[in-house]
């Protein structure tokens, strides 16, 4: 039985501001009440409201390139289509009352935690803008914003500082807590107690002002402690550096995964692939392209070291940059990944899909 329901509130890497990265997760085992967590908060309430209004039977994807809409089949692997829902599953929406705005706020109330991968705007903007709704009298909520130190410190010092945004995290208010996690230390979700979450720091390019200074991001491995199934939720990332002085951070994450999560328990990897393989390497700015993602999947294959390779692992691609192009770059990237993977031992049967905004995946 699948464990994880992932609603894609936003799955792009910008520059459009209404679709940036935010994944809302629910445990499929929880049939009584709806407890939710978000990984990243690029968008939020606005996207929830849009999703509540979608016609569940019209399975299209907004594209804005060759056609304004494209069929969902172009973006999602065939094996995942039967469980894919446009908008939110019935179990979530059936409990909401009132008009669309009230329903959106009721759903927002159920988000207990945000696990932020890094403090770039496209991963936090919605979470910040939405935060006054925590104090909406009829739907008061309590939220934790969690992340590694390089995420929480800037949120505390530079965002919730009474200058850029009111200090809604002030202890006297008691409804928004910023929580610092520790690198590679398991942590139990407060909203979904059966979920154990481990943060891994990864590299994400360098500063514009100082090309020798790293920018960091995170990957979260989420494990259901009862079923032992895990999902990997990646923030923005780049491959490890060749410099031998620097730790191989992404490599450590792949090693942990192969050692601790049997392949049959690996429900899915949600990973960025911001660019197609045709991009000039100097313009990657701390991200992956199709060929670099396939390099990483080969690293993982070698660490599992089993004859079937990665089998039919589900890999969901996020954070594609919506660039000035004739063709939808998500379709270009998906095509590259599928075509190239087919020629690589152990990667032939991977099921690649795009994290299309407005849909809920079950894995
Ligand atoms: Zn980003
Ligand atoms: Zn970023």
Coordinates of C-alpha atoms and ligand atoms in Angstrom, one line a residue:
X1 CA 0.0 0.0 0.0
X2 CA 1.3 3.5 -0.8
X3 CA 2.3 5.7 2.1
X4 CA 2.7 9.2 0.8
X5 CA 0.3 11.6 -0.8
X6 CA 2.1 14.6 -2.3
X7 CA 0.0 17.6 -3.4
X8 CA 2.0 19.8 -5.7
X9 CA 1.1 23.4 -4.7
X10 CA 4.0 24.6 -6.7
X11 CA 6.6 22.6 -8.6
X12 CA 8.6 25.1 -10.7
X13 CA 11.9 26.9 -10.2
X14 CA 10.4 30.3 -11.3
X15 CA 10.7 32.9 -12.5
X16 CA 6.9 33.0 -12.4
X17 CA 5.9 33.7 -8.8
X18 CA 2.7 31.7 -8.7
X19 CA 4.1 28.2 -9.1
X20 CA 7.3 28.1 -7.0
X21 CA 8.2 25.0 -5.0
X22 CA 5.8 23.8 -2.3
X23 CA 4.8 20.2 -1.6
X24 CA 2.0 19.4 0.8
X25 CA 2.3 15.8 2.2
X26 CA -0.2 13.6 3.9
X27 CA 0.0 10.0 5.2
X28 CA -2.4 7.7 3.4
X29 CA -2.7 5.7 6.6
X30 CA -4.4 8.6 8.3
X31 CA -8.1 8.2 7.5
X32 CA -9.6 10.0 10.5
X33 CA -8.2 13.5 10.6
X34 CA -6.1 15.4 8.1
X35 CA -2.7 16.3 9.4
X36 CA -0.4 17.8 6.8
X37 CA 3.2 19.0 6.5
X38 CA 4.8 21.0 3.7
X39 CA 8.2 20.7 2.2
X40 CA 9.1 24.2 1.2
X41 CA 6.7 27.1 1.0
X42 CA 7.2 28.9 -2.2
X43 CA 3.5 29.2 -2.7
X44 CA 0.6 28.4 -0.4
X45 CA -3.0 29.6 0.2
X46 CA -3.4 31.1 -3.3
X47 CA -2.5 27.8 -4.8
X48 CA -4.7 25.8 -2.4
X49 CA -7.6 27.9 -3.4
X50 CA -6.9 27.4 -7.1
X51 CA -6.7 23.7 -6.5
X52 CA -10.0 23.5 -4.7
X53 CA -11.7 25.0 -7.8
X54 CA -10.2 22.6 -10.3
X55 CA -12.4 20.3 -12.3
X56 CA -11.3 16.9 -11.2
X57 CA -12.3 15.3 -14.5
X58 CA -10.4 17.5 -16.9
X59 CA -6.9 16.2 -16.6
X60 CA -4.9 19.0 -18.3
X61 CA -1.8 20.9 -17.4
X62 CA -1.3 24.6 -17.8
X63 CA 1.6 25.0 -20.2
X64 CA 1.7 28.4 -21.9
X65 CA 4.1 27.2 -24.6
X66 CA 3.0 25.4 -27.8
X67 CA -0.5 25.0 -26.3
X68 CA -2.0 26.8 -23.3
X69 CA -3.0 23.4 -21.9
X70 CA -1.5 19.9 -22.5
X71 CA -2.8 16.5 -21.6
X72 CA -1.5 15.1 -18.2
X73 CA -0.3 12.0 -19.9
X74 CA 2.6 14.0 -21.4
X75 CA 4.0 14.8 -17.9
X76 CA 3.3 11.7 -15.8
X77 CA 4.4 8.1 -16.1
X78 CA 1.7 5.7 -17.2
X79 CA 2.1 3.6 -14.0
X80 CA 1.3 6.7 -11.8
X81 CA -1.7 7.9 -13.7
X82 CA -4.4 5.7 -12.1
X83 CA -3.7 7.1 -8.6
X84 CA -3.2 10.7 -9.7
X85 CA -5.8 13.2 -8.7
X86 CA -6.3 16.7 -10.1
X87 CA -6.7 19.0 -7.1
X88 CA -6.9 17.3 -3.7
X89 CA -8.3 13.8 -2.9
X90 CA -11.8 13.5 -1.7
X91 CA -10.6 12.5 1.8
X92 CA -9.1 16.0 2.2
X93 CA -11.9 18.1 0.6
X94 CA -14.9 16.2 2.1
X95 CA -14.1 17.6 5.5
X96 CA -13.9 21.3 4.5
X97 CA -16.9 23.6 4.9
X98 CA -17.9 27.0 3.6
X99 CA -16.8 28.9 0.6
X100 CA -13.6 28.5 -1.3
X101 CA -11.7 31.0 0.8
X102 CA -12.9 29.4 4.1
X103 CA -12.0 25.9 2.7
X104 CA -8.5 27.1 1.8
X105 CA -8.0 28.5 5.2
X106 CA -9.3 25.3 6.9
X107 CA -6.8 23.3 4.9
X108 CA -4.1 25.7 5.7
X109 CA -4.9 25.3 9.4
X110 CA -4.1 21.6 9.1
X111 CA -0.5 22.3 8.0
X112 CA 1.4 21.7 11.2
X113 CA 5.0 22.0 9.9
X114 CA 7.0 23.4 7.1
X115 CA 10.3 21.7 6.3
X116 CA 12.2 24.3 4.4
X117 CA 15.1 23.1 2.2
X118 CA 16.9 26.5 2.0
X119 CA 15.9 30.2 2.4
X120 CA 15.7 31.3 -1.2
X121 CA 12.6 33.3 -2.0
X122 CA 11.1 30.7 -4.3
X123 CA 11.0 28.3 -1.4
X124 CA 9.7 30.5 1.4
X125 CA 7.6 33.4 -0.1
X126 CA 4.2 31.8 0.2
X127 CA 4.9 30.5 3.7
X128 CA 5.8 34.1 4.8
X129 CA 2.9 35.9 3.0
X130 CA 0.4 33.3 4.4
X131 CA 1.7 33.5 8.0
X132 CA -0.8 36.2 9.2
X133 CA -3.6 33.6 8.5
X134 CA -2.2 31.5 11.4
X135 CA -3.9 34.2 13.6
X136 CA -7.3 34.2 11.8
X137 CA -9.7 33.9 14.8
X138 CA -12.0 31.2 13.4
X139 CA -9.2 29.0 12.1
X140 CA -6.3 29.7 14.6
X141 CA -3.4 27.4 14.0
X142 CA 0.0 26.5 15.4
X143 CA 2.9 26.0 12.9
X144 CA 6.5 25.0 13.1
X145 CA 9.0 26.1 10.5
X146 CA 11.9 23.7 10.5
X147 CA 15.2 23.6 8.8
X148 CA 19.0 23.3 9.1
X149 CA 20.8 26.3 10.7
X150 CA 21.6 27.9 7.3
X151 CA 17.8 28.1 6.7
X152 CA 16.4 29.0 10.2
X153 CA 19.0 31.7 11.1
X154 CA 18.2 33.9 8.0
X155 CA 14.5 33.4 8.5
X156 CA 14.8 34.6 12.0
X157 CA 17.3 37.5 11.4
X158 CA 16.3 38.7 7.9
X159 CA 12.7 37.8 7.4
X160 CA 10.6 37.6 10.6
X161 CA 12.5 40.7 12.0
X162 CA 9.8 43.4 12.1
X163 CA 11.3 45.0 9.0
X164 CA 10.9 42.7 6.0
X165 CA 7.9 41.1 7.8
X166 CA 6.3 41.3 11.2
X167 CA 8.0 39.1 13.9
X168 CA 5.1 36.6 13.9
X169 CA 7.5 34.1 15.4
X170 CA 7.8 36.1 18.6
X171 CA 7.5 33.8 21.6
X172 CA 4.8 36.0 23.2
X173 CA 2.4 35.2 20.3
X174 CA 3.2 31.5 20.6
X175 CA 1.8 30.3 17.2
X176 CA 4.8 30.3 14.8
X177 CA 7.9 28.6 16.0
X178 CA 11.2 28.5 14.1
X179 CA 13.0 25.2 14.9
X180 CA 16.6 24.4 14.0
X181 CA 17.2 20.8 13.0
X182 CA 20.6 19.1 13.1
X183 CA 22.4 17.7 10.1
X184 CA 21.7 14.0 9.5
X185 CA 20.0 13.7 12.9
X186 CA 16.6 11.9 12.7
X187 CA 13.6 14.0 13.9
X188 CA 10.0 13.0 14.5
X189 CA 7.3 15.0 12.8
X190 CA 5.0 16.6 15.4
X191 CA 2.0 16.6 13.0
X192 CA 2.5 13.1 11.6
X193 CA 4.2 11.2 14.5
X194 CA 4.8 8.0 12.6
X195 CA 7.0 10.0 10.2
X196 CA 10.7 10.2 10.9
X197 CA 12.5 12.9 9.0
X198 CA 16.3 13.3 8.4
X199 CA 17.8 16.5 7.0
X200 CA 20.9 16.3 4.8
X201 CA 22.8 19.4 3.8
X202 CA 23.8 19.6 0.1
X203 CA 25.5 22.1 -2.1
X204 CA 23.6 24.7 -4.1
X205 CA 26.0 26.9 -6.0
X206 CA 28.0 29.8 -4.8
X207 CA 27.3 33.4 -3.8
X208 CA 27.2 36.0 -6.6
X209 CA 29.3 38.3 -4.4
X210 CA 31.9 35.7 -3.6
X211 CA 32.3 32.7 -5.9
X212 CA 34.3 30.9 -3.3
X213 CA 31.5 30.9 -0.8
X214 CA 29.0 28.0 -0.9
X215 CA 25.2 28.3 -0.8
X216 CA 23.6 25.3 1.0
X217 CA 20.3 23.5 0.6
X218 CA 18.7 20.4 2.1
X219 CA 17.4 17.0 1.2
X220 CA 14.8 15.4 3.6
X221 CA 14.4 11.6 3.8
X222 CA 11.0 10.9 5.3
X223 CA 10.3 7.4 6.6
X224 CA 7.1 5.9 7.9
X225 CA 8.4 4.1 11.0
X226 CA 5.7 1.5 10.8
X227 CA 5.8 0.4 7.2
X228 CA 9.5 1.4 6.8
X229 CA 8.7 3.1 3.4
X230 CA 10.6 6.2 2.6
X231 CA 10.4 9.2 0.3
X232 CA 13.3 11.5 -0.6
X233 CA 12.3 15.2 -0.9
X234 CA 15.1 17.3 -2.4
X235 CA 15.5 21.0 -2.4
X236 CA 17.6 22.8 -5.0
X237 CA 21.0 21.1 -5.3
X238 CA 24.1 20.6 -7.4
X239 CA 26.6 17.7 -7.7
X240 CA 29.3 17.4 -5.1
X241 CA 32.5 19.5 -5.7
X242 CA 35.6 17.9 -7.2
X243 CA 37.7 19.6 -4.6
X244 CA 39.0 16.8 -2.3
X245 CA 39.1 19.2 0.7
X246 CA 35.3 19.5 0.7
X247 CA 33.0 16.8 2.1
X248 CA 30.9 14.9 -0.5
X249 CA 27.5 15.9 0.9
X250 CA 25.2 14.5 -1.8
X251 CA 27.2 11.3 -1.8
X252 CA 26.7 10.9 1.9
X253 CA 22.9 11.2 1.4
X254 CA 22.9 8.6 -1.4
X255 CA 25.0 6.3 0.9
X256 CA 22.7 6.7 3.8
X257 CA 19.7 5.9 1.5
X258 CA 21.3 2.7 0.0
X259 CA 22.4 1.5 3.5
X260 CA 19.2 2.2 5.4
X261 CA 16.3 2.0 2.9
X262 CA 15.9 -1.2 0.9
X263 CA 15.0 -0.3 -2.7
X264 CA 11.6 -1.9 -2.4
X265 CA 10.9 0.5 0.5
X266 CA 11.9 3.6 -1.5
X267 CA 8.6 5.0 -2.5
X268 CA 9.8 7.8 -4.7
X269 CA 12.5 10.5 -5.1
X270 CA 11.3 14.0 -5.7
X271 CA 14.3 15.8 -7.1
X272 CA 15.0 19.0 -8.9
X273 CA 16.1 19.1 -12.5
X274 CA 16.1 22.8 -13.3
X275 CA 17.6 22.7 -16.8
X276 CA 17.8 20.6 -19.9
X277 CA 21.2 19.0 -20.8
X278 CA 21.8 21.6 -23.5
X279 CA 22.4 24.3 -20.9
X280 CA 25.9 25.9 -20.7
X281 CA 27.4 24.4 -17.5
X282 CA 28.4 27.9 -16.3
X283 CA 24.7 28.8 -16.3
X284 CA 23.6 26.0 -13.9
X285 CA 23.9 28.2 -10.8
X286 CA 23.9 25.4 -8.3
X287 CA 21.3 23.2 -10.0
X288 CA 21.0 19.9 -11.9
X289 CA 20.4 19.3 -15.6
X290 CA 19.0 16.1 -17.1
X291 CA 22.5 14.5 -17.7
X292 CA 23.7 15.5 -14.2
X293 CA 20.6 14.0 -12.6
X294 CA 21.3 10.8 -14.5
X295 CA 24.9 10.9 -13.2
X296 CA 23.5 11.0 -9.6
X297 CA 21.0 8.2 -10.2
X298 CA 24.0 6.1 -11.4
X299 CA 25.8 6.9 -8.2
X300 CA 22.7 5.6 -6.3
X301 CA 22.5 2.6 -8.5
X302 CA 26.1 1.7 -7.7
X303 CA 25.5 2.1 -4.0
X304 CA 22.5 -0.2 -4.0
X305 CA 24.6 -2.6 -6.1
X306 CA 21.8 -5.0 -7.0
X307 CA 21.4 -6.7 -10.4
X308 CA 18.1 -5.0 -11.2
X309 CA 19.7 -1.6 -10.8
X310 CA 17.1 1.0 -9.6
X311 CA 14.2 -1.1 -11.0
X312 CA 11.1 0.9 -11.7
X313 CA 11.8 3.5 -9.1
X314 CA 9.5 6.5 -9.3
X315 CA 11.4 9.8 -9.9
X316 CA 9.4 13.0 -9.8
X317 CA 11.1 16.0 -11.3
X318 CA 10.6 19.5 -9.8
X319 CA 11.9 23.0 -10.1
X320 CA 12.1 23.2 -13.9
X321 CA 13.0 26.8 -14.9
X322 CA 10.2 28.2 -17.0
X323 CA 12.6 29.9 -19.6
X324 CA 11.9 31.9 -22.7
X325 CA 11.5 29.0 -25.2
X326 CA 9.2 27.7 -27.9
X327 CA 8.7 24.3 -26.2
X328 CA 7.7 23.5 -22.6
X329 CA 11.0 22.8 -20.9
X330 CA 9.4 20.2 -18.6
X331 CA 8.6 18.1 -21.7
X332 CA 12.1 18.6 -23.1
X333 CA 13.7 17.5 -19.8
X334 CA 11.3 14.5 -19.4
X335 CA 12.1 13.4 -22.9
X336 CA 15.9 13.7 -22.4
X337 CA 15.7 11.8 -19.1
X338 CA 13.6 9.0 -20.5
X339 CA 15.7 8.7 -23.7
X340 CA 19.0 8.8 -22.0
X341 CA 18.0 6.5 -19.0
X342 CA 17.0 3.9 -21.5
X343 CA 20.6 3.5 -22.6
X344 CA 22.0 3.3 -19.1
X345 CA 22.3 0.0 -17.2
X346 CA 20.0 -0.2 -14.3
X347 CA 18.2 3.0 -15.1
X348 CA 16.2 1.6 -18.0
X349 CA 12.9 1.1 -16.1
X350 CA 12.8 4.2 -13.9
X351 CA 9.4 5.9 -14.1
X352 CA 10.0 9.6 -14.6
X353 CA 7.2 12.2 -14.1
X354 CA 7.0 15.9 -13.7
X355 CA 5.7 17.4 -10.4
X356 CA 2.8 19.2 -12.1
X357 CA 1.2 22.0 -10.1
X358 CA -2.4 21.3 -9.1
X359 CA -2.1 17.5 -8.9
X360 CA -1.8 15.0 -6.0
X361 CA 0.5 12.0 -6.5
X362 CA 0.3 8.9 -4.3
X363 CA 3.4 6.8 -3.9
Ligands
LIG1 ZN1 14.7 27.3 -6.0
LIG2 ZN1 17.7 27.9 -4.5

